[in-house]
């Protein structure tokens, strides 16, 4: 983690702005991955309890200001020395139209703004400025080296800063977004600032029979990962005619691979049945990308009538675990 000053110029001042530019759908965003939280024990990973993960929930009370256009909003609100003491509070997750700002709008077959693709109006294009402080504990810093800021859902696009430094941009209001903020954080108190736009060029694709509502409407997380960590997991099941099955797993690992740190560490994959009993185990030497093939003589298949599920736990060492649920099933199209 590092410490930065008050800088942080960013493309909200670009022409055209990111939210009206087909060439920009994200800035500095991490690649999409499977949904999981990192945990320090296998019991916590299997509990699926996100509060037990190595992370901190940043939802709750944020400071907020509302403007009719991005061009009416202060361009330096993300600075650490910007005075927000008089800003009112807003609840995250939540839509600002349901908390006293703007008004909900329902459309069926028409767009809620003048149709001029790919452009959306410069004004009105309601804009919400969010700020909050959060504390990174000494324990979280000591045990982890990689930190991600994760937004589960923001409508419709946003820029984000941490400690006055530009972090990134995202659009795609039904998709999560993650950013690497390892170099932006420091132990103790930190500041996150988010500028949210009601409309972006992606709004043309997202239009449907719906209520138009805006804001940080799903949870925000600070996720902490150790120096070498599991960054993605992909699972595939293959059934055989004799009642057996194969679990294929692709595991991606990121972070440090220095021999002095890694030592003789390996990546372990465990398969547990519905009673949490171990039915399969595989282990491979640490590498950026690993391919597991775990064969079972018998496997309970997943069907609508018998929805048997297994638990997959992937781990590195004794302090980093992620879990996924999997069912053995195949779908085929035949002539």
Tab-separated table of C-alpha atoms in Angstrom:
chain	number	residue	atom	x	y	z
A	1	UNK	CA	0.000	0.000	0.000
A	2	UNK	CA	1.094	3.550	-0.591
A	3	UNK	CA	0.307	7.146	0.268
A	4	UNK	CA	-0.492	9.953	-2.156
A	5	UNK	CA	-1.063	13.674	-2.078
A	6	UNK	CA	-3.993	15.736	-3.252
A	7	UNK	CA	-3.622	15.210	-7.008
A	8	UNK	CA	-5.899	13.193	-9.253
A	9	UNK	CA	-6.862	14.747	-12.575
A	10	UNK	CA	-9.306	12.479	-14.352
A	11	UNK	CA	-11.396	12.225	-17.542
A	12	UNK	CA	-14.663	13.775	-16.266
A	13	UNK	CA	-13.244	16.834	-18.063
A	14	UNK	CA	-12.504	14.922	-21.276
A	15	UNK	CA	-14.183	15.875	-24.564
A	16	UNK	CA	-16.271	13.871	-25.227
A	17	UNK	CA	-16.695	12.722	-21.631
A	18	UNK	CA	-16.282	9.022	-20.910
A	19	UNK	CA	-20.031	8.576	-20.408
A	20	UNK	CA	-20.667	9.885	-23.948
A	21	UNK	CA	-17.751	8.156	-25.679
A	22	UNK	CA	-18.234	4.821	-27.450
A	23	UNK	CA	-14.473	4.227	-27.274
A	24	UNK	CA	-14.545	4.150	-23.468
A	25	UNK	CA	-16.546	1.606	-21.495
A	26	UNK	CA	-14.081	1.297	-18.616
A	27	UNK	CA	-10.796	2.657	-17.288
A	28	UNK	CA	-8.432	0.609	-15.129
A	29	UNK	CA	-11.101	-1.949	-14.350
A	30	UNK	CA	-9.971	-5.464	-13.454
A	31	UNK	CA	-11.121	-8.333	-15.692
A	32	UNK	CA	-14.444	-9.985	-14.789
A	33	UNK	CA	-14.122	-13.096	-12.611
A	34	UNK	CA	-16.174	-15.754	-10.886
A	35	UNK	CA	-18.146	-14.517	-7.901
A	36	UNK	CA	-16.448	-15.368	-4.610
A	37	UNK	CA	-15.081	-13.770	-1.466
A	38	UNK	CA	-11.621	-14.620	-0.088
A	39	UNK	CA	-11.524	-16.257	3.356
A	40	UNK	CA	-8.830	-17.279	5.830
A	41	UNK	CA	-10.343	-20.657	6.806
A	42	UNK	CA	-12.176	-23.406	4.969
A	43	UNK	CA	-15.053	-23.165	7.455
A	44	UNK	CA	-15.566	-19.478	6.693
A	45	UNK	CA	-15.348	-20.097	2.943
A	46	UNK	CA	-17.998	-22.833	3.111
A	47	UNK	CA	-20.275	-20.632	5.215
A	48	UNK	CA	-20.647	-18.208	2.270
A	49	UNK	CA	-20.798	-15.480	4.925
A	50	UNK	CA	-19.332	-12.393	3.289
A	51	UNK	CA	-18.836	-10.645	6.673
A	52	UNK	CA	-16.357	-13.441	7.531
A	53	UNK	CA	-14.268	-12.719	4.428
A	54	UNK	CA	-10.973	-10.858	4.331
A	55	UNK	CA	-12.619	-7.621	3.458
A	56	UNK	CA	-14.680	-4.746	4.754
A	57	UNK	CA	-18.204	-3.718	3.765
A	58	UNK	CA	-18.265	-0.035	2.798
A	59	UNK	CA	-22.033	0.244	2.489
A	60	UNK	CA	-23.916	2.428	4.938
A	61	UNK	CA	-23.968	6.205	5.350
A	62	UNK	CA	-22.125	8.245	2.700
A	63	UNK	CA	-21.954	12.014	2.178
A	64	UNK	CA	-23.839	13.104	-0.931
A	65	UNK	CA	-24.532	15.999	-3.271
A	66	UNK	CA	-26.901	16.044	-6.230
A	67	UNK	CA	-26.630	18.088	-9.458
A	68	UNK	CA	-28.678	18.345	-12.665
A	69	UNK	CA	-25.592	17.905	-14.851
A	70	UNK	CA	-21.996	16.674	-14.499
A	71	UNK	CA	-20.888	20.138	-15.627
A	72	UNK	CA	-22.533	21.742	-12.594
A	73	UNK	CA	-20.701	19.491	-10.141
A	74	UNK	CA	-17.416	20.657	-8.557
A	75	UNK	CA	-14.473	19.102	-10.400
A	76	UNK	CA	-12.300	18.801	-7.294
A	77	UNK	CA	-14.670	17.197	-4.790
A	78	UNK	CA	-12.404	14.143	-4.629
A	79	UNK	CA	-9.511	16.136	-3.116
A	80	UNK	CA	-8.653	15.244	0.453
A	81	UNK	CA	-8.840	18.903	1.488
A	82	UNK	CA	-12.288	19.460	-0.068
A	83	UNK	CA	-14.777	20.481	2.626
A	84	UNK	CA	-17.815	18.179	2.714
A	85	UNK	CA	-18.854	18.813	6.323
A	86	UNK	CA	-22.152	20.372	5.220
A	87	UNK	CA	-23.065	17.547	2.834
A	88	UNK	CA	-26.145	15.531	3.823
A	89	UNK	CA	-26.030	11.770	4.290
A	90	UNK	CA	-27.409	9.187	1.896
A	91	UNK	CA	-27.739	5.445	2.353
A	92	UNK	CA	-25.722	3.023	0.227
A	93	UNK	CA	-26.980	0.824	-1.287
A	94	UNK	CA	-29.887	2.879	-2.513
A	95	UNK	CA	-31.324	4.949	-5.360
A	96	UNK	CA	-31.112	8.698	-4.916
A	97	UNK	CA	-34.608	9.193	-6.421
A	98	UNK	CA	-35.979	7.213	-3.473
A	99	UNK	CA	-34.061	9.328	-0.961
A	100	UNK	CA	-35.297	12.794	-1.873
A	101	UNK	CA	-33.287	13.700	-5.002
A	102	UNK	CA	-34.740	13.940	-8.510
A	103	UNK	CA	-37.788	11.798	-9.222
A	104	UNK	CA	-38.418	8.240	-10.429
A	105	UNK	CA	-39.307	7.951	-14.108
A	106	UNK	CA	-41.119	5.065	-15.764
A	107	UNK	CA	-40.898	4.373	-19.498
A	108	UNK	CA	-42.313	1.605	-21.638
A	109	UNK	CA	-41.350	1.862	-25.318
A	110	UNK	CA	-39.853	5.373	-25.313
A	111	UNK	CA	-36.464	6.561	-24.109
A	112	UNK	CA	-36.377	8.928	-21.119
A	113	UNK	CA	-34.153	11.375	-23.039
A	114	UNK	CA	-33.946	12.775	-26.603
A	115	UNK	CA	-32.822	10.020	-28.979
A	116	UNK	CA	-29.469	10.946	-30.545
A	117	UNK	CA	-27.339	7.772	-30.360
A	118	UNK	CA	-24.753	7.308	-29.089
A	119	UNK	CA	-25.061	10.623	-27.261
A	120	UNK	CA	-27.104	11.260	-24.143
A	121	UNK	CA	-27.922	14.801	-22.958
A	122	UNK	CA	-25.227	16.878	-21.332
A	123	UNK	CA	-28.007	18.451	-19.305
A	124	UNK	CA	-30.159	17.270	-17.720
A	125	UNK	CA	-28.063	14.253	-16.792
A	126	UNK	CA	-28.416	13.990	-13.043
A	127	UNK	CA	-25.134	13.458	-11.227
A	128	UNK	CA	-24.508	12.234	-7.715
A	129	UNK	CA	-21.306	12.877	-5.769
A	130	UNK	CA	-20.576	10.357	-3.013
A	131	UNK	CA	-17.848	10.462	-0.363
A	132	UNK	CA	-17.012	8.489	2.724
A	133	UNK	CA	-14.047	7.667	4.928
A	134	UNK	CA	-13.099	4.148	5.940
A	135	UNK	CA	-10.387	2.645	8.085
A	136	UNK	CA	-8.016	-0.124	7.023
A	137	UNK	CA	-6.969	-2.061	10.111
A	138	UNK	CA	-3.378	-2.949	10.914
A	139	UNK	CA	-4.309	-6.635	10.939
A	140	UNK	CA	-5.778	-6.455	7.426
A	141	UNK	CA	-2.609	-4.728	6.182
A	142	UNK	CA	-0.246	-7.196	7.816
A	143	UNK	CA	-1.927	-10.279	6.364
A	144	UNK	CA	-2.676	-8.982	2.863
A	145	UNK	CA	-0.964	-7.172	0.001
A	146	UNK	CA	-3.574	-6.886	-2.763
A	147	UNK	CA	-6.675	-4.733	-2.239
A	148	UNK	CA	-9.689	-4.410	-4.507
A	149	UNK	CA	-12.516	-1.893	-4.407
A	150	UNK	CA	-15.628	-3.728	-5.573
A	151	UNK	CA	-18.934	-2.158	-6.622
A	152	UNK	CA	-21.713	-4.724	-6.976
A	153	UNK	CA	-23.908	-2.347	-8.987
A	154	UNK	CA	-24.041	1.346	-9.927
A	155	UNK	CA	-26.571	2.926	-12.305
A	156	UNK	CA	-25.532	3.934	-14.871
A	157	UNK	CA	-21.832	4.895	-14.908
A	158	UNK	CA	-19.243	6.285	-12.502
A	159	UNK	CA	-15.723	7.549	-11.883
A	160	UNK	CA	-13.979	6.720	-8.619
A	161	UNK	CA	-11.070	8.185	-6.636
A	162	UNK	CA	-9.303	6.934	-3.506
A	163	UNK	CA	-7.344	9.340	-1.303
A	164	UNK	CA	-7.557	12.001	-3.999
A	165	UNK	CA	-6.102	9.757	-6.702
A	166	UNK	CA	-7.962	8.722	-9.860
A	167	UNK	CA	-8.758	5.011	-9.781
A	168	UNK	CA	-11.062	4.188	-12.690
A	169	UNK	CA	-14.315	4.357	-14.620
A	170	UNK	CA	-17.094	1.826	-15.219
A	171	UNK	CA	-20.346	1.608	-17.132
A	172	UNK	CA	-22.713	-1.334	-17.322
A	173	UNK	CA	-25.148	-0.773	-14.509
A	174	UNK	CA	-26.089	-4.421	-13.943
A	175	UNK	CA	-22.501	-5.643	-13.805
A	176	UNK	CA	-20.058	-5.489	-10.874
A	177	UNK	CA	-16.797	-3.559	-11.168
A	178	UNK	CA	-13.489	-4.127	-9.391
A	179	UNK	CA	-10.435	-1.887	-9.195
A	180	UNK	CA	-6.944	-2.534	-7.834
A	181	UNK	CA	-6.366	0.123	-5.173
A	182	UNK	CA	-3.342	-1.494	-3.488
A	183	UNK	CA	-1.120	1.502	-4.252
A	184	UNK	CA	-3.785	4.037	-3.216
A	185	UNK	CA	-4.492	2.777	0.289
A	186	UNK	CA	-2.666	3.326	3.534
A	187	UNK	CA	-3.172	1.977	7.011
A	188	UNK	CA	-5.678	4.005	8.990
A	189	UNK	CA	-8.228	6.410	7.537
A	190	UNK	CA	-8.853	6.559	3.784
A	191	UNK	CA	-11.292	8.506	1.584
A	192	UNK	CA	-13.263	7.170	-1.388
A	193	UNK	CA	-15.101	9.533	-3.759
A	194	UNK	CA	-17.507	8.466	-6.511
A	195	UNK	CA	-19.173	10.513	-9.258
A	196	UNK	CA	-22.268	8.744	-10.631
A	197	UNK	CA	-24.064	9.670	-13.866
A	198	UNK	CA	-27.743	8.986	-14.463
A	199	UNK	CA	-27.232	8.347	-18.181
A	200	UNK	CA	-24.358	7.193	-20.383
A	201	UNK	CA	-24.121	5.899	-23.957
A	202	UNK	CA	-24.784	2.436	-22.550
A	203	UNK	CA	-28.239	3.612	-21.480
A	204	UNK	CA	-29.382	3.032	-25.064
A	205	UNK	CA	-28.718	-0.704	-24.571
A	206	UNK	CA	-30.147	-0.834	-21.063
A	207	UNK	CA	-33.480	0.778	-21.908
A	208	UNK	CA	-36.476	-1.450	-21.287
A	209	UNK	CA	-39.916	-1.460	-19.694
A	210	UNK	CA	-38.699	-0.205	-16.316
A	211	UNK	CA	-38.380	2.451	-13.666
A	212	UNK	CA	-35.295	4.623	-14.221
A	213	UNK	CA	-33.450	4.962	-10.917
A	214	UNK	CA	-29.877	6.014	-10.227
A	215	UNK	CA	-27.080	5.638	-7.733
A	216	UNK	CA	-24.938	3.082	-5.917
A	217	UNK	CA	-27.737	0.561	-5.547
A	218	UNK	CA	-25.757	-2.520	-4.494
A	219	UNK	CA	-23.067	-3.093	-1.869
A	220	UNK	CA	-19.534	-1.684	-1.985
A	221	UNK	CA	-16.655	-3.818	-0.674
A	222	UNK	CA	-12.976	-3.490	0.101
A	223	UNK	CA	-11.575	-6.983	-0.563
A	224	UNK	CA	-8.140	-8.002	0.711
A	225	UNK	CA	-6.006	-10.773	-0.803
A	226	UNK	CA	-2.630	-12.175	0.314
A	227	UNK	CA	0.586	-11.688	-1.629
A	228	UNK	CA	-0.165	-14.713	-3.830
A	229	UNK	CA	-3.878	-15.266	-4.345
A	230	UNK	CA	-6.604	-16.978	-6.372
A	231	UNK	CA	-7.903	-14.497	-8.935
A	232	UNK	CA	-10.420	-16.647	-10.835
A	233	UNK	CA	-11.993	-20.100	-10.896
A	234	UNK	CA	-13.869	-21.749	-13.790
A	235	UNK	CA	-15.628	-25.099	-13.360
A	236	UNK	CA	-16.927	-27.628	-15.882
A	237	UNK	CA	-18.570	-30.986	-15.217
A	238	UNK	CA	-18.467	-33.972	-17.576
A	239	UNK	CA	-20.696	-37.008	-16.965
A	240	UNK	CA	-19.804	-40.509	-18.129
A	241	UNK	CA	-22.243	-43.297	-19.061
A	242	UNK	CA	-21.066	-45.559	-16.238
A	243	UNK	CA	-22.295	-43.154	-13.551
A	244	UNK	CA	-18.971	-41.470	-12.994
A	245	UNK	CA	-18.014	-37.875	-13.648
A	246	UNK	CA	-15.062	-35.537	-14.084
A	247	UNK	CA	-14.708	-32.103	-12.585
A	248	UNK	CA	-12.560	-29.822	-14.701
A	249	UNK	CA	-11.334	-26.688	-12.990
A	250	UNK	CA	-9.248	-23.830	-14.320
A	251	UNK	CA	-7.677	-21.814	-11.512
A	252	UNK	CA	-5.885	-18.530	-12.128
A	253	UNK	CA	-3.362	-17.305	-9.582
A	254	UNK	CA	-1.955	-13.780	-9.322
A	255	UNK	CA	0.486	-11.847	-7.199
A	256	UNK	CA	4.045	-12.763	-6.223
A	257	UNK	CA	5.727	-15.905	-7.513
A	258	UNK	CA	9.135	-15.094	-6.041
A	259	UNK	CA	10.807	-18.336	-4.847
A	260	UNK	CA	11.753	-16.718	-1.549
A	261	UNK	CA	8.068	-16.103	-0.817
A	262	UNK	CA	6.318	-19.011	-2.510
A	263	UNK	CA	8.622	-21.702	-1.112
A	264	UNK	CA	7.046	-25.047	-1.928
A	265	UNK	CA	3.461	-23.862	-1.863
A	266	UNK	CA	0.803	-25.548	-3.968
A	267	UNK	CA	-2.797	-24.960	-4.986
A	268	UNK	CA	-5.235	-27.474	-3.564
A	269	UNK	CA	-8.690	-28.322	-4.888
A	270	UNK	CA	-11.130	-30.172	-2.630
A	271	UNK	CA	-14.535	-31.517	-3.647
A	272	UNK	CA	-17.092	-32.020	-0.874
A	273	UNK	CA	-20.469	-33.692	-1.171
A	274	UNK	CA	-23.790	-32.441	0.218
A	275	UNK	CA	-22.817	-33.649	3.696
A	276	UNK	CA	-19.513	-31.754	3.473
A	277	UNK	CA	-17.561	-35.010	3.229
A	278	UNK	CA	-14.398	-35.033	1.131
A	279	UNK	CA	-14.942	-37.042	-2.075
A	280	UNK	CA	-12.090	-35.701	-4.211
A	281	UNK	CA	-8.728	-34.022	-3.775
A	282	UNK	CA	-6.103	-32.722	-6.186
A	283	UNK	CA	-2.987	-30.604	-5.704
A	284	UNK	CA	-0.725	-28.831	-8.200
A	285	UNK	CA	2.416	-26.762	-7.879
A	286	UNK	CA	1.845	-23.022	-7.775
A	287	UNK	CA	1.623	-21.423	-11.238
A	288	UNK	CA	-0.285	-18.534	-12.874
A	289	UNK	CA	-2.775	-20.900	-14.532
A	290	UNK	CA	-3.642	-24.408	-13.406
A	291	UNK	CA	-5.847	-27.082	-14.987
A	292	UNK	CA	-7.375	-29.637	-12.611
A	293	UNK	CA	-9.103	-32.867	-13.688
A	294	UNK	CA	-10.765	-34.658	-10.790
A	295	UNK	CA	-12.424	-38.006	-11.603
A	296	UNK	CA	-15.200	-39.589	-9.552
A	297	UNK	CA	-16.327	-43.214	-9.885
A	298	UNK	CA	-19.834	-42.196	-8.886
A	299	UNK	CA	-21.450	-38.787	-8.857
A	300	UNK	CA	-24.938	-37.604	-7.992
A	301	UNK	CA	-26.187	-35.576	-10.926
A	302	UNK	CA	-28.064	-32.320	-10.626
A	303	UNK	CA	-31.621	-32.351	-11.945
A	304	UNK	CA	-34.741	-30.337	-11.189
A	305	UNK	CA	-36.089	-33.317	-9.232
A	306	UNK	CA	-32.801	-34.186	-7.483
A	307	UNK	CA	-30.775	-30.967	-7.204
A	308	UNK	CA	-27.619	-32.494	-5.716
A	309	UNK	CA	-24.885	-29.919	-5.171
A	310	UNK	CA	-21.206	-30.239	-4.305
A	311	UNK	CA	-18.811	-27.735	-2.785
A	312	UNK	CA	-15.484	-26.902	-4.421
A	313	UNK	CA	-12.816	-25.340	-2.215
A	314	UNK	CA	-9.635	-23.959	-3.754
A	315	UNK	CA	-6.842	-22.891	-1.438
A	316	UNK	CA	-3.243	-21.720	-1.249
A	317	UNK	CA	-1.407	-22.550	1.956
A	318	UNK	CA	-3.272	-22.386	5.251
A	319	UNK	CA	-4.752	-18.908	5.033
A	320	UNK	CA	-6.406	-18.326	1.655
A	321	UNK	CA	-9.600	-20.153	0.627
A	322	UNK	CA	-12.351	-19.598	-1.926
A	323	UNK	CA	-15.449	-21.759	-2.365
A	324	UNK	CA	-17.837	-22.451	-5.212
A	325	UNK	CA	-20.997	-24.547	-5.524
A	326	UNK	CA	-21.237	-26.952	-8.449
A	327	UNK	CA	-23.722	-29.488	-9.761
A	328	UNK	CA	-22.865	-32.344	-12.110
A	329	UNK	CA	-24.995	-31.823	-15.174
A	330	UNK	CA	-24.711	-31.882	-18.962
A	331	UNK	CA	-26.962	-30.261	-21.547
A	332	UNK	CA	-26.715	-31.457	-25.157
A	333	UNK	CA	-28.430	-30.732	-28.466
A	334	UNK	CA	-28.817	-33.761	-30.751
A	335	UNK	CA	-30.276	-34.196	-34.204
